[in-house]
């Protein structure tokens, strides 16, 4: 038996699986697009011919998949294959879905004789490549205790967040801050550029001051160079934004900054930037400027007063 099964080798999943393989973890992997498996095979992982074969070869199976529909398809949820697949296994859900979906999935896995752990991560492709992700864990305490050390090659820190869906709610809270922060950085860059400032100097000033962070240092060079190659794709950010907004509405919470970001990322994806990095939200901001859209006719009441 392999130590870990890993299904889902996308922007995040592939570097995460490579970290596990490089650490000596005995790994069996599968991905719908078979070409994504080649680097894992070269790193010594076994490549299965389907998701069922992963469960046959590993008791702990990590799912790093885009959404609930992909998870359901891999698990055979709603079919006779589901119980046979998950019984006696620990299913580790590392993707980002709604908390309600995860709660339902946990109930189904437990009813079928399996155990379930939420383990969403904070970080993008480069931290995944460096093993510097932060993971949040929720679920059955014994299963969490088993999974936590297995993820150590991928994550520099892990936090136990109680029962499901505590980890996903924590992830959504962190992502709300990330989305608004990167959108704010992008708007500030746009403001400096359109005011005729030296944008390199602007970023140097930012980096020297108290607002500098690992995120700003990762995203600022991409803005300066208009490098929109994906570390965290805009379509994924929009997906996360929707999940946070839905959770906020379900709890009766206001999310004014998030709602503005939601509109901007929706525009970014509509303009064809879904596969670009999240800093491609710059294009949506530029488009609003260039057509004069979204500009208030006057300051709000009290604007400019001390």
Tab-separated table of C-alpha atoms in Angstrom:
chain	number	residue	atom	x	y	z
A	1	UNK	CA	0.000	0.000	0.000
A	2	UNK	CA	1.096	3.539	-0.730
A	3	UNK	CA	1.376	5.994	2.168
A	4	UNK	CA	-0.875	8.537	0.436
A	5	UNK	CA	-3.116	8.688	-2.603
A	6	UNK	CA	-3.379	12.047	-4.335
A	7	UNK	CA	-6.065	13.011	-6.844
A	8	UNK	CA	-6.052	16.400	-8.600
A	9	UNK	CA	-2.809	17.713	-10.123
A	10	UNK	CA	-3.755	21.251	-11.109
A	11	UNK	CA	-1.954	24.539	-10.397
A	12	UNK	CA	-1.784	23.716	-6.688
A	13	UNK	CA	-2.123	19.956	-6.644
A	14	UNK	CA	0.846	19.128	-8.845
A	15	UNK	CA	3.494	21.006	-6.793
A	16	UNK	CA	1.955	19.700	-3.574
A	17	UNK	CA	2.144	16.115	-4.811
A	18	UNK	CA	5.708	16.679	-6.007
A	19	UNK	CA	6.675	17.868	-2.523
A	20	UNK	CA	5.228	14.688	-1.043
A	21	UNK	CA	7.008	12.487	-3.576
A	22	UNK	CA	10.279	14.336	-2.990
A	23	UNK	CA	10.003	13.779	0.759
A	24	UNK	CA	10.001	10.010	0.328
A	25	UNK	CA	6.267	9.553	0.741
A	26	UNK	CA	5.087	6.492	-1.167
A	27	UNK	CA	2.548	8.127	-3.426
A	28	UNK	CA	-0.070	6.955	-5.909
A	29	UNK	CA	-1.664	9.661	-8.053
A	30	UNK	CA	-4.349	10.200	-10.648
A	31	UNK	CA	-5.468	13.207	-12.658
A	32	UNK	CA	-8.164	13.560	-15.288
A	33	UNK	CA	-5.646	15.168	-17.697
A	34	UNK	CA	-3.061	12.384	-17.804
A	35	UNK	CA	-0.200	14.627	-18.969
A	36	UNK	CA	-0.141	16.286	-15.536
A	37	UNK	CA	0.969	12.945	-14.061
A	38	UNK	CA	4.273	12.801	-15.985
A	39	UNK	CA	6.361	14.830	-13.484
A	40	UNK	CA	5.016	12.696	-10.648
A	41	UNK	CA	5.964	9.497	-12.439
A	42	UNK	CA	9.456	10.948	-12.958
A	43	UNK	CA	9.604	11.745	-9.228
A	44	UNK	CA	8.892	8.126	-8.335
A	45	UNK	CA	5.143	8.200	-7.714
A	46	UNK	CA	2.907	5.438	-8.995
A	47	UNK	CA	0.345	6.635	-11.561
A	48	UNK	CA	-3.045	4.913	-11.291
A	49	UNK	CA	-5.370	4.337	-14.218
A	50	UNK	CA	-8.378	5.806	-12.424
A	51	UNK	CA	-9.590	7.164	-9.069
A	52	UNK	CA	-10.788	3.742	-7.966
A	53	UNK	CA	-7.272	2.385	-8.352
A	54	UNK	CA	-5.960	5.139	-6.059
A	55	UNK	CA	-8.343	4.009	-3.310
A	56	UNK	CA	-7.300	0.402	-3.931
A	57	UNK	CA	-3.654	1.339	-3.349
A	58	UNK	CA	-3.857	3.893	-0.500
A	59	UNK	CA	-5.862	4.137	2.715
A	60	UNK	CA	-5.383	7.920	3.046
A	61	UNK	CA	-6.476	9.734	-0.111
A	62	UNK	CA	-6.001	13.472	-0.658
A	63	UNK	CA	-8.410	15.267	-2.996
A	64	UNK	CA	-7.184	18.596	-4.403
A	65	UNK	CA	-10.060	19.267	-6.772
A	66	UNK	CA	-11.742	22.360	-8.168
A	67	UNK	CA	-15.240	22.016	-6.761
A	68	UNK	CA	-17.846	19.741	-5.259
A	69	UNK	CA	-18.887	18.309	-8.609
A	70	UNK	CA	-15.317	17.110	-9.241
A	71	UNK	CA	-15.100	15.603	-5.751
A	72	UNK	CA	-18.419	13.790	-6.194
A	73	UNK	CA	-17.327	12.403	-9.563
A	74	UNK	CA	-14.031	11.077	-8.206
A	75	UNK	CA	-15.700	9.484	-5.182
A	76	UNK	CA	-18.600	8.084	-7.170
A	77	UNK	CA	-20.909	9.839	-4.736
A	78	UNK	CA	-24.517	8.960	-5.360
A	79	UNK	CA	-23.575	5.616	-6.948
A	80	UNK	CA	-22.885	2.130	-5.525
A	81	UNK	CA	-19.159	2.802	-6.027
A	82	UNK	CA	-19.112	5.426	-3.275
A	83	UNK	CA	-19.385	3.140	-0.243
A	84	UNK	CA	-16.967	0.610	-1.701
A	85	UNK	CA	-14.500	3.390	-2.434
A	86	UNK	CA	-14.467	5.280	0.884
A	87	UNK	CA	-15.109	2.518	3.450
A	88	UNK	CA	-12.036	2.033	5.608
A	89	UNK	CA	-10.324	5.078	4.079
A	90	UNK	CA	-9.479	8.556	5.283
A	91	UNK	CA	-10.735	11.086	2.716
A	92	UNK	CA	-8.806	14.364	2.904
A	93	UNK	CA	-10.617	17.237	1.207
A	94	UNK	CA	-8.020	19.956	0.466
A	95	UNK	CA	-9.952	21.954	-2.118
A	96	UNK	CA	-12.190	24.915	-1.361
A	97	UNK	CA	-15.930	24.274	-1.409
A	98	UNK	CA	-18.850	25.657	0.543
A	99	UNK	CA	-18.952	24.746	4.234
A	100	UNK	CA	-22.422	23.243	3.731
A	101	UNK	CA	-21.118	20.945	0.982
A	102	UNK	CA	-18.277	19.749	3.201
A	103	UNK	CA	-20.623	19.073	6.100
A	104	UNK	CA	-22.788	16.906	3.859
A	105	UNK	CA	-19.808	15.082	2.411
A	106	UNK	CA	-18.501	14.286	5.882
A	107	UNK	CA	-21.869	12.784	6.835
A	108	UNK	CA	-21.895	10.596	3.717
A	109	UNK	CA	-18.305	9.414	4.184
A	110	UNK	CA	-18.941	8.518	7.819
A	111	UNK	CA	-22.165	6.695	6.929
A	112	UNK	CA	-20.222	4.636	4.374
A	113	UNK	CA	-17.625	3.570	6.951
A	114	UNK	CA	-14.882	6.072	6.128
A	115	UNK	CA	-13.328	8.994	7.962
A	116	UNK	CA	-13.152	12.560	6.709
A	117	UNK	CA	-10.761	15.466	7.166
A	118	UNK	CA	-11.048	19.003	5.821
A	119	UNK	CA	-7.604	20.400	5.038
A	120	UNK	CA	-7.844	23.544	2.891
A	121	UNK	CA	-4.632	25.509	2.475
A	122	UNK	CA	-3.622	29.151	2.427
A	123	UNK	CA	-1.073	29.994	-0.258
A	124	UNK	CA	-0.583	29.890	-4.011
A	125	UNK	CA	1.601	28.001	-6.487
A	126	UNK	CA	5.003	29.301	-5.376
A	127	UNK	CA	4.471	28.547	-1.669
A	128	UNK	CA	3.179	25.133	-2.734
A	129	UNK	CA	6.397	24.514	-4.664
A	130	UNK	CA	8.450	25.557	-1.621
A	131	UNK	CA	6.436	23.580	0.932
A	132	UNK	CA	5.381	26.830	2.600
A	133	UNK	CA	1.612	26.454	2.609
A	134	UNK	CA	-0.478	26.849	5.752
A	135	UNK	CA	-3.159	24.230	6.267
A	136	UNK	CA	-6.277	24.290	8.397
A	137	UNK	CA	-7.618	20.936	9.585
A	138	UNK	CA	-11.047	19.887	10.818
A	139	UNK	CA	-12.754	16.578	11.397
A	140	UNK	CA	-12.512	13.465	13.509
A	141	UNK	CA	-9.629	14.095	15.976
A	142	UNK	CA	-7.975	10.720	15.365
A	143	UNK	CA	-8.101	11.179	11.601
A	144	UNK	CA	-6.777	14.741	11.899
A	145	UNK	CA	-3.889	13.481	14.053
A	146	UNK	CA	-3.044	10.896	11.389
A	147	UNK	CA	-3.228	13.308	8.456
A	148	UNK	CA	-1.384	16.249	10.013
A	149	UNK	CA	2.155	14.743	9.866
A	150	UNK	CA	1.556	13.363	6.372
A	151	UNK	CA	1.082	16.930	5.114
A	152	UNK	CA	4.230	18.277	6.803
A	153	UNK	CA	6.329	18.245	3.560
A	154	UNK	CA	3.750	20.534	1.957
A	155	UNK	CA	2.841	22.854	4.830
A	156	UNK	CA	5.111	24.866	7.084
A	157	UNK	CA	2.322	25.273	9.641
A	158	UNK	CA	-0.978	23.570	10.369
A	159	UNK	CA	-3.861	24.594	12.596
A	160	UNK	CA	-6.567	22.325	14.003
A	161	UNK	CA	-9.908	24.118	13.690
A	162	UNK	CA	-12.262	21.743	15.479
A	163	UNK	CA	-15.136	19.935	13.797
A	164	UNK	CA	-16.180	20.259	10.141
A	165	UNK	CA	-16.645	22.849	8.623
A	166	UNK	CA	-14.329	24.848	10.894
A	167	UNK	CA	-11.336	24.586	8.569
A	168	UNK	CA	-13.240	25.802	5.513
A	169	UNK	CA	-14.766	28.700	7.440
A	170	UNK	CA	-11.263	29.654	8.581
A	171	UNK	CA	-10.002	29.409	4.991
A	172	UNK	CA	-12.816	31.639	3.740
A	173	UNK	CA	-12.047	34.197	6.457
A	174	UNK	CA	-8.386	34.269	5.401
A	175	UNK	CA	-9.323	34.479	1.727
A	176	UNK	CA	-11.618	37.441	2.341
A	177	UNK	CA	-8.600	39.348	3.630
A	178	UNK	CA	-6.380	38.124	0.781
A	179	UNK	CA	-8.849	39.107	-1.941
A	180	UNK	CA	-9.472	42.588	-0.598
A	181	UNK	CA	-5.755	43.133	0.098
A	182	UNK	CA	-4.566	42.167	-3.406
A	183	UNK	CA	-7.382	44.150	-5.034
A	184	UNK	CA	-6.384	47.163	-2.921
A	185	UNK	CA	-2.745	46.775	-3.944
A	186	UNK	CA	-3.766	46.564	-7.594
A	187	UNK	CA	-5.950	49.671	-7.379
A	188	UNK	CA	-3.145	51.583	-5.651
A	189	UNK	CA	-0.733	50.544	-8.423
A	190	UNK	CA	-3.259	51.698	-11.043
A	191	UNK	CA	-3.667	55.047	-9.256
A	192	UNK	CA	0.115	55.613	-9.104
A	193	UNK	CA	0.608	54.619	-12.748
A	194	UNK	CA	-2.186	56.828	-14.078
A	195	UNK	CA	-0.928	59.759	-11.981
A	196	UNK	CA	2.354	59.505	-13.905
A	197	UNK	CA	4.454	58.268	-10.999
A	198	UNK	CA	7.428	55.968	-11.330
A	199	UNK	CA	5.691	52.697	-10.475
A	200	UNK	CA	8.981	51.042	-9.560
A	201	UNK	CA	9.583	53.758	-6.988
A	202	UNK	CA	6.017	53.445	-5.744
A	203	UNK	CA	6.566	49.751	-5.113
A	204	UNK	CA	9.906	50.468	-3.420
A	205	UNK	CA	8.201	52.941	-1.078
A	206	UNK	CA	5.489	50.391	-0.350
A	207	UNK	CA	8.057	47.685	0.309
A	208	UNK	CA	9.983	49.926	2.724
A	209	UNK	CA	6.925	50.774	4.782
A	210	UNK	CA	4.642	49.023	7.247
A	211	UNK	CA	2.238	47.738	4.554
A	212	UNK	CA	4.840	45.433	3.018
A	213	UNK	CA	4.064	41.727	3.271
A	214	UNK	CA	4.940	38.418	1.674
A	215	UNK	CA	1.865	38.868	-0.531
A	216	UNK	CA	2.795	42.371	-1.683
A	217	UNK	CA	6.337	41.210	-2.428
A	218	UNK	CA	4.964	38.366	-4.525
A	219	UNK	CA	2.320	40.378	-6.385
A	220	UNK	CA	4.022	43.776	-6.818
A	221	UNK	CA	6.618	42.564	-9.372
A	222	UNK	CA	3.819	40.916	-11.362
A	223	UNK	CA	1.962	44.229	-11.524
A	224	UNK	CA	5.097	46.142	-12.530
A	225	UNK	CA	5.898	43.693	-15.320
A	226	UNK	CA	2.249	42.984	-16.236
A	227	UNK	CA	3.057	39.338	-15.650
A	228	UNK	CA	-0.335	37.678	-15.447
A	229	UNK	CA	0.886	34.071	-15.420
A	230	UNK	CA	-1.209	32.317	-12.813
A	231	UNK	CA	-0.124	31.746	-9.258
A	232	UNK	CA	-3.750	32.018	-8.111
A	233	UNK	CA	-6.064	32.179	-11.136
A	234	UNK	CA	-8.702	34.904	-11.298
A	235	UNK	CA	-11.437	32.330	-11.936
A	236	UNK	CA	-10.462	30.521	-8.723
A	237	UNK	CA	-10.498	33.814	-6.845
A	238	UNK	CA	-13.979	34.529	-8.189
A	239	UNK	CA	-15.074	31.049	-7.067
A	240	UNK	CA	-13.712	31.729	-3.576
A	241	UNK	CA	-15.327	35.163	-3.556
A	242	UNK	CA	-18.712	33.608	-4.303
A	243	UNK	CA	-18.298	31.031	-1.545
A	244	UNK	CA	-17.447	33.728	0.995
A	245	UNK	CA	-20.348	35.921	-0.134
A	246	UNK	CA	-22.778	32.997	0.117
A	247	UNK	CA	-21.537	32.132	3.615
A	248	UNK	CA	-21.824	35.780	4.650
A	249	UNK	CA	-25.382	36.055	3.332
A	250	UNK	CA	-26.372	32.785	5.011
A	251	UNK	CA	-25.211	34.246	8.335
A	252	UNK	CA	-26.716	37.703	7.751
A	253	UNK	CA	-23.290	39.363	7.558
A	254	UNK	CA	-22.371	42.489	5.612
A	255	UNK	CA	-19.354	42.172	3.279
A	256	UNK	CA	-19.011	45.560	1.533
A	257	UNK	CA	-15.371	45.307	0.456
A	258	UNK	CA	-15.813	41.736	-0.712
A	259	UNK	CA	-18.842	42.742	-2.791
A	260	UNK	CA	-16.794	45.324	-4.720
A	261	UNK	CA	-14.063	42.742	-5.327
A	262	UNK	CA	-16.705	40.247	-6.445
A	263	UNK	CA	-17.855	42.617	-9.181
A	264	UNK	CA	-14.283	43.344	-10.315
A	265	UNK	CA	-13.273	39.687	-10.542
A	266	UNK	CA	-16.509	38.902	-12.351
A	267	UNK	CA	-15.555	41.564	-14.912
A	268	UNK	CA	-12.002	40.172	-15.131
A	269	UNK	CA	-13.300	36.696	-15.969
A	270	UNK	CA	-15.878	38.069	-18.434
A	271	UNK	CA	-13.045	39.904	-20.219
A	272	UNK	CA	-11.232	36.592	-20.740
A	273	UNK	CA	-8.851	36.795	-17.790
A	274	UNK	CA	-10.092	33.771	-15.879
A	275	UNK	CA	-6.887	31.765	-16.333
A	276	UNK	CA	-4.658	34.758	-15.561
A	277	UNK	CA	-3.291	35.543	-12.107
A	278	UNK	CA	-5.519	37.429	-9.685
A	279	UNK	CA	-3.539	40.636	-10.311
A	280	UNK	CA	-5.197	40.630	-13.746
A	281	UNK	CA	-8.023	42.378	-11.887
A	282	UNK	CA	-5.935	45.374	-12.978
A	283	UNK	CA	-7.535	45.017	-16.401
A	284	UNK	CA	-11.033	45.396	-14.970
A	285	UNK	CA	-9.970	48.496	-13.029
A	286	UNK	CA	-8.315	49.948	-16.135
A	287	UNK	CA	-11.435	49.242	-18.187
A	288	UNK	CA	-13.582	51.144	-15.703
A	289	UNK	CA	-11.183	54.090	-15.839
A	290	UNK	CA	-10.975	54.115	-19.620
A	291	UNK	CA	-14.736	54.203	-20.114
A	292	UNK	CA	-15.355	56.474	-17.165
A	293	UNK	CA	-17.407	53.755	-15.527
A	294	UNK	CA	-17.938	53.560	-11.805
A	295	UNK	CA	-16.743	57.118	-11.221
A	296	UNK	CA	-18.944	59.041	-8.767
A	297	UNK	CA	-20.226	62.396	-9.960
A	298	UNK	CA	-19.316	63.914	-6.616
A	299	UNK	CA	-17.851	62.922	-3.300
A	300	UNK	CA	-20.167	61.276	-0.789
A	301	UNK	CA	-21.761	63.608	1.751
A	302	UNK	CA	-19.060	64.856	4.057
A	303	UNK	CA	-16.293	63.895	1.603
A	304	UNK	CA	-13.161	65.932	2.094
A	305	UNK	CA	-14.168	67.268	5.496
A	306	UNK	CA	-11.885	66.943	8.436
